[in-house]
PDB file of C-alpha atoms in Angstrom:
ATOM      1  CA  ALA O   1      25.555 146.449   7.590  1.00  0.00           C
ATOM      2  CA  ALA O   2      22.925 144.255   6.447  1.00  0.00           C
ATOM      3  CA  ALA O   3      20.418 146.284   5.789  1.00  0.00           C
ATOM      4  CA  GLY O   4      22.122 149.560   4.523  1.00  0.00           C
ATOM      5  CA  ILE O   5      23.755 153.446   5.622  1.00  0.00           C
ATOM      6  CA  THR O   6      21.758 155.761   6.838  1.00  0.00           C
ATOM      7  CA  LEU O   7      23.431 159.553   7.217  1.00  0.00           C
ATOM      8  CA  ASP O   8      21.356 161.656   8.817  1.00  0.00           C
ATOM      9  CA  ALA O   9      23.495 165.912   8.381  1.00  0.00           C
ATOM     10  CA  GLY O  10      20.165 167.967   9.614  1.00  0.00           C
ATOM     11  CA  THR O  11      20.486 171.152   7.665  1.00  0.00           C
ATOM     12  CA  SER O  12      24.394 170.842   7.167  1.00  0.00           C
ATOM     13  CA  GLY O  13      24.140 168.097   4.715  1.00  0.00           C
ATOM     14  CA  ILE O  14      27.308 165.770   4.343  1.00  0.00           C
ATOM     15  CA  LYS O  15      30.773 166.328   3.963  1.00  0.00           C
ATOM     16  CA  LEU O  16      33.188 164.221   2.273  1.00  0.00           C
ATOM     17  CA  ASP O  17      36.762 165.204   2.861  1.00  0.00           C
ATOM     18  CA  ASP O  18      39.848 163.712   1.827  1.00  0.00           C
ATOM     19  CA  ASP O  19      42.708 163.271   4.332  1.00  0.00           C
ATOM     20  CA  GLY O  20      41.200 166.069   6.228  1.00  0.00           C
ATOM     21  CA  THR O  21      40.387 168.290   3.199  1.00  0.00           C
ATOM     22  CA  THR O  22      36.561 168.939   2.676  1.00  0.00           C
ATOM     23  CA  ILE O  23      35.753 167.207  -1.155  1.00  0.00           C
ATOM     24  CA  GLY O  24      32.138 167.876  -1.402  1.00  0.00           C
ATOM     25  CA  LEU O  25      29.367 167.927   0.029  1.00  0.00           C
ATOM     26  CA  LEU O  26      25.228 166.341  -0.216  1.00  0.00           C
ATOM     27  CA  TYR O  27      22.559 168.654   0.161  1.00  0.00           C
ATOM     28  CA  PHE O  28      19.112 169.431   0.440  1.00  0.00           C
ATOM     29  CA  LEU O  29      17.766 172.056  -0.260  1.00  0.00           C
ATOM     30  CA  SER O  30      14.526 174.448  -1.704  1.00  0.00           C
ATOM     31  CA  GLY O  31      13.249 170.572  -2.583  1.00  0.00           C
ATOM     32  CA  ASN O  32      16.072 169.164  -4.568  1.00  0.00           C
ATOM     33  CA  LEU O  33      19.079 167.026  -4.137  1.00  0.00           C
ATOM     34  CA  ASN O  34      22.817 168.944  -4.276  1.00  0.00           C
ATOM     35  CA  ILE O  35      26.151 167.449  -4.780  1.00  0.00           C
ATOM     36  CA  LYS O  36      28.559 170.277  -5.397  1.00  0.00           C
ATOM     37  CA  PRO O  37      32.934 169.565  -4.696  1.00  0.00           C
ATOM     38  CA  SER O  38      34.368 171.923  -2.720  1.00  0.00           C
ATOM     39  CA  GLN O  39      37.665 172.648  -4.582  1.00  0.00           C
ATOM     40  CA  SER O  40      37.148 176.066  -7.410  1.00  0.00           C
ATOM     41  CA  ASP O  41      36.650 174.743 -10.855  1.00  0.00           C
ATOM     42  CA  THR O  42      36.371 170.690  -9.450  1.00  0.00           C
ATOM     43  CA  ASP O  43      34.793 168.444 -12.683  1.00  0.00           C
ATOM     44  CA  LEU O  44      31.778 166.377 -11.369  1.00  0.00           C
ATOM     45  CA  VAL O  45      32.569 163.269 -13.339  1.00  0.00           C
ATOM     46  CA  ILE O  46      29.795 159.805 -13.741  1.00  0.00           C
ATOM     47  CA  LYS O  47      31.973 157.064 -14.480  1.00  0.00           C
ATOM     48  CA  GLY O  48      30.658 153.792 -15.513  1.00  0.00           C
ATOM     49  CA  ASN O  49      31.610 150.167 -15.911  1.00  0.00           C
ATOM     50  CA  ASP O  50      31.324 148.769 -19.537  1.00  0.00           C
ATOM     51  CA  GLY O  51      31.662 145.339 -20.756  1.00  0.00           C
ATOM     52  CA  GLY O  52      35.116 145.594 -17.305  1.00  0.00           C
ATOM     53  CA  SER O  53      35.844 148.393 -18.979  1.00  0.00           C
ATOM     54  CA  GLU O  54      35.670 152.166 -16.584  1.00  0.00           C
ATOM     55  CA  ILE O  55      33.811 154.811 -18.488  1.00  0.00           C
ATOM     56  CA  THR O  56      33.545 157.935 -18.184  1.00  0.00           C
ATOM     57  CA  ALA O  57      30.125 158.052 -19.082  1.00  0.00           C
ATOM     58  CA  LEU O  58      29.520 162.038 -17.979  1.00  0.00           C
ATOM     59  CA  THR O  59      31.557 164.710 -17.301  1.00  0.00           C
ATOM     60  CA  LEU O  60      30.624 168.407 -15.784  1.00  0.00           C
ATOM     61  CA  ASP O  61      33.277 170.931 -16.860  1.00  0.00           C
ATOM     62  CA  MET O  62      33.196 173.344 -13.899  1.00  0.00           C
ATOM     63  CA  SER O  63      35.673 175.341 -14.985  1.00  0.00           C
ATOM     64  CA  GLU O  64      33.244 175.865 -18.316  1.00  0.00           C
ATOM     65  CA  ALA O  65      29.891 176.968 -15.694  1.00  0.00           C
ATOM     66  CA  GLY O  66      28.993 173.793 -16.092  1.00  0.00           C
ATOM     67  CA  ASP O  67      29.619 172.351 -19.551  1.00  0.00           C
ATOM     68  CA  ALA O  68      28.605 168.777 -20.698  1.00  0.00           C
ATOM     69  CA  THR O  69      30.556 166.560 -22.287  1.00  0.00           C
ATOM     70  CA  PHE O  70      28.597 163.030 -22.876  1.00  0.00           C
ATOM     71  CA  ASN O  71      30.605 160.165 -23.002  1.00  0.00           C
ATOM     72  CA  SER O  72      28.437 159.034 -26.419  1.00  0.00           C
ATOM     73  CA  ASN O  73      24.842 159.237 -27.288  1.00  0.00           C
ATOM     74  CA  ILE O  74      21.943 161.346 -25.603  1.00  0.00           C
ATOM     75  CA  PHE O  75      18.382 159.440 -26.373  1.00  0.00           C
ATOM     76  CA  LEU O  76      14.874 161.418 -26.081  1.00  0.00           C
ATOM     77  CA  GLY O  77      12.048 159.689 -26.177  1.00  0.00           C
ATOM     78  CA  ASP O  78       9.639 160.293 -28.395  1.00  0.00           C
ATOM     79  CA  ASN O  79       7.341 164.169 -28.119  1.00  0.00           C
ATOM     80  CA  LYS O  80      10.822 164.515 -26.165  1.00  0.00           C
ATOM     81  CA  LYS O  81      12.225 167.800 -26.363  1.00  0.00           C
ATOM     82  CA  ALA O  82      16.295 169.420 -27.130  1.00  0.00           C
ATOM     83  CA  ASN O  83      15.233 172.662 -25.934  1.00  0.00           C
ATOM     84  CA  PHE O  84      17.576 176.108 -26.331  1.00  0.00           C
ATOM     85  CA  GLY O  85      16.504 179.392 -24.677  1.00  0.00           C
ATOM     86  CA  ALA O  86      15.568 180.827 -22.067  1.00  0.00           C
ATOM     87  CA  GLY O  87      11.606 180.508 -23.673  1.00  0.00           C
ATOM     88  CA  ASN O  88      12.564 177.613 -25.356  1.00  0.00           C
ATOM     89  CA  ASP O  89      12.885 179.325 -28.632  1.00  0.00           C
ATOM     90  CA  LEU O  90      14.785 176.534 -30.761  1.00  0.00           C
ATOM     91  CA  GLN O  91      12.962 173.062 -30.051  1.00  0.00           C
ATOM     92  CA  ILE O  92      14.294 169.667 -31.728  1.00  0.00           C
ATOM     93  CA  TYR O  93      11.916 166.449 -31.853  1.00  0.00           C
ATOM     94  CA  HIS O  94       9.883 163.259 -33.129  1.00  0.00           C
ATOM     95  CA  ASP O  95       6.495 162.619 -32.572  1.00  0.00           C
ATOM     96  CA  GLY O  96       6.822 158.875 -33.434  1.00  0.00           C
ATOM     97  CA  SER O  97       6.168 159.507 -36.806  1.00  0.00           C
ATOM     98  CA  LEU O  98       7.589 162.773 -38.594  1.00  0.00           C
ATOM     99  CA  SER O  99      11.062 165.098 -36.536  1.00  0.00           C
ATOM    100  CA  TYR O 100      10.379 168.179 -36.493  1.00  0.00           C
ATOM    101  CA  ILE O 101      13.512 171.196 -35.802  1.00  0.00           C
ATOM    102  CA  VAL O 102      10.328 173.956 -34.888  1.00  0.00           C
ATOM    103  CA  ASP O 103      11.834 177.660 -34.382  1.00  0.00           C
ATOM    104  CA  SER O 104       9.685 180.210 -32.653  1.00  0.00           C
ATOM    105  CA  GLY O 105      12.164 182.594 -30.931  1.00  0.00           C
ATOM    106  CA  THR O 106      13.065 186.150 -31.758  1.00  0.00           C
ATOM    107  CA  GLY O 107      15.189 186.377 -34.756  1.00  0.00           C
ATOM    108  CA  ASP O 108      16.298 184.091 -38.004  1.00  0.00           C
ATOM    109  CA  LEU O 109      17.069 179.983 -37.951  1.00  0.00           C
ATOM    110  CA  ARG O 110      21.155 180.436 -39.661  1.00  0.00           C
ATOM    111  CA  ILE O 111      22.460 177.353 -41.160  1.00  0.00           C
ATOM    112  CA  GLU O 112      25.613 178.477 -41.146  1.00  0.00           C
ATOM    113  CA  SER O 113      28.544 176.275 -43.372  1.00  0.00           C
ATOM    114  CA  ASP O 114      31.307 176.598 -46.399  1.00  0.00           C
ATOM    115  CA  ARG O 115      28.705 173.874 -47.729  1.00  0.00           C
ATOM    116  CA  LEU O 116      25.308 172.950 -46.825  1.00  0.00           C
ATOM    117  CA  GLU O 117      23.787 169.612 -48.768  1.00  0.00           C
ATOM    118  CA  LEU O 118      20.012 168.580 -48.099  1.00  0.00           C
ATOM    119  CA  ASN O 119      20.271 164.578 -48.952  1.00  0.00           C
ATOM    120  CA  ASN O 120      17.686 162.266 -48.042  1.00  0.00           C
ATOM    121  CA  GLN O 121      17.621 159.407 -45.799  1.00  0.00           C
ATOM    122  CA  ALA O 122      20.256 157.263 -47.289  1.00  0.00           C
ATOM    123  CA  SER O 123      22.423 160.311 -48.101  1.00  0.00           C
ATOM    124  CA  ASN O 124      22.715 159.441 -52.141  1.00  0.00           C
ATOM    125  CA  LYS O 125      19.794 161.127 -53.597  1.00  0.00           C
ATOM    126  CA  PHE O 126      21.010 165.667 -53.071  1.00  0.00           C
ATOM    127  CA  TYR O 127      18.306 167.559 -53.102  1.00  0.00           C
ATOM    128  CA  ILE O 128      19.841 171.757 -53.164  1.00  0.00           C
ATOM    129  CA  THR O 129      23.697 171.786 -51.814  1.00  0.00           C
ATOM    130  CA  ALA O 130      25.120 175.914 -51.601  1.00  0.00           C
ATOM    131  CA  ASP O 131      28.726 176.700 -51.519  1.00  0.00           C
ATOM    132  CA  ASP O 132      30.876 179.395 -49.923  1.00  0.00           C
ATOM    133  CA  GLY O 133      32.009 181.536 -53.096  1.00  0.00           C
ATOM    134  CA  GLY O 134      30.555 179.438 -55.263  1.00  0.00           C
ATOM    135  CA  GLY O 135      26.882 178.655 -56.567  1.00  0.00           C
ATOM    136  CA  VAL O 136      23.762 176.632 -55.610  1.00  0.00           C
ATOM    137  CA  GLN O 137      21.469 174.175 -56.998  1.00  0.00           C
ATOM    138  CA  LEU O 138      18.801 172.750 -56.647  1.00  0.00           C
ATOM    139  CA  TYR O 139      18.372 168.449 -57.129  1.00  0.00           C
ATOM    140  CA  HIS O 140      14.862 166.000 -59.522  1.00  0.00           C
ATOM    141  CA  ASN O 141      15.632 162.650 -58.283  1.00  0.00           C
ATOM    142  CA  ASN O 142      19.484 164.271 -58.240  1.00  0.00           C
ATOM    143  CA  VAL O 143      19.599 165.699 -61.027  1.00  0.00           C
ATOM    144  CA  HIS O 144      20.951 168.907 -61.499  1.00  0.00           C
ATOM    145  CA  THR O 145      17.925 171.164 -62.346  1.00  0.00           C
ATOM    146  CA  LEU O 146      18.919 174.789 -61.762  1.00  0.00           C
ATOM    147  CA  PHE O 147      21.812 176.008 -60.606  1.00  0.00           C
ATOM    148  CA  THR O 148      23.289 180.099 -60.136  1.00  0.00           C
ATOM    149  CA  THR O 149      25.971 181.537 -61.160  1.00  0.00           C
ATOM    150  CA  GLY O 150      28.348 184.394 -61.466  1.00  0.00           C
ATOM    151  CA  ILE O 151      25.899 186.137 -64.168  1.00  0.00           C
ATOM    152  CA  GLY O 152      22.580 184.677 -63.144  1.00  0.00           C
ATOM    153  CA  ILE O 153      20.987 181.090 -62.869  1.00  0.00           C
ATOM    154  CA  THR O 154      21.795 177.834 -65.267  1.00  0.00           C
ATOM    155  CA  VAL O 155      18.444 175.637 -65.988  1.00  0.00           C
ATOM    156  CA  GLY O 156      18.619 172.225 -67.596  1.00  0.00           C
ATOM    157  CA  LEU O 157      21.287 172.793 -70.132  1.00  0.00           C
ATOM    158  CA  SER O 158      19.781 176.716 -71.171  1.00  0.00           C
ATOM    159  CA  THR O 159      21.397 179.817 -69.500  1.00  0.00           C
ATOM    160  CA  LEU O 160      19.542 182.843 -68.404  1.00  0.00           C
ATOM    161  CA  GLN O 161      20.906 186.105 -67.854  1.00  0.00           C
ATOM    162  CA  LEU O 162      19.809 189.063 -65.767  1.00  0.00           C
ATOM    163  CA  ASN O 163      21.525 192.662 -66.612  1.00  0.00           C
ATOM    164  CA  GLY O 164      18.787 195.043 -66.497  1.00  0.00           C
ATOM    165  CA  ASN O 165      17.727 193.261 -69.996  1.00  0.00           C
ATOM    166  CA  ALA O 166      16.622 189.791 -69.851  1.00  0.00           C
ATOM    167  CA  ALA O 167      18.601 187.681 -72.120  1.00  0.00           C
ATOM    168  CA  PHE O 168      18.127 183.726 -73.222  1.00  0.00           C
ATOM    169  CA  ALA O 169      21.067 181.943 -74.134  1.00  0.00           C
ATOM    170  CA  GLY O 170      19.667 178.132 -74.956  1.00  0.00           C
TER     171      GLY O 170
END
């Protein structure tokens, strides 16, 4: 068709069949173009060609209420936010100069892990480390300066132990 193909199905939409079985629908409803697989739990898959190889760019898993699996990275421009929660309670974004994690919802912001590290951008200097069942360590210019222990804290080469009475060893 030199001038293109027009499919005009009115309010019923366009039904896609395979050997007489409806496999999906394309329809316009409430100002939105809808793509709807007809079979229960049928995923919606977007494929492409990357350098001559077929790739799956995106899968929407209908058996998991539409979980999205991206084959590669997700890119957002400056000042574009990844918003979480019904009221945008958690936002992650970059404004062109600074990076933000903003928790404006109720409750705490939790980071859960068996080991937590805060490092510089090159990941070759520690700021803070924390180990499950172990201590928390603070660093100054990648040198341990303060450690928590089972009996108190160690500051530099000195130990401070508080058991109701303060005692300083060092």
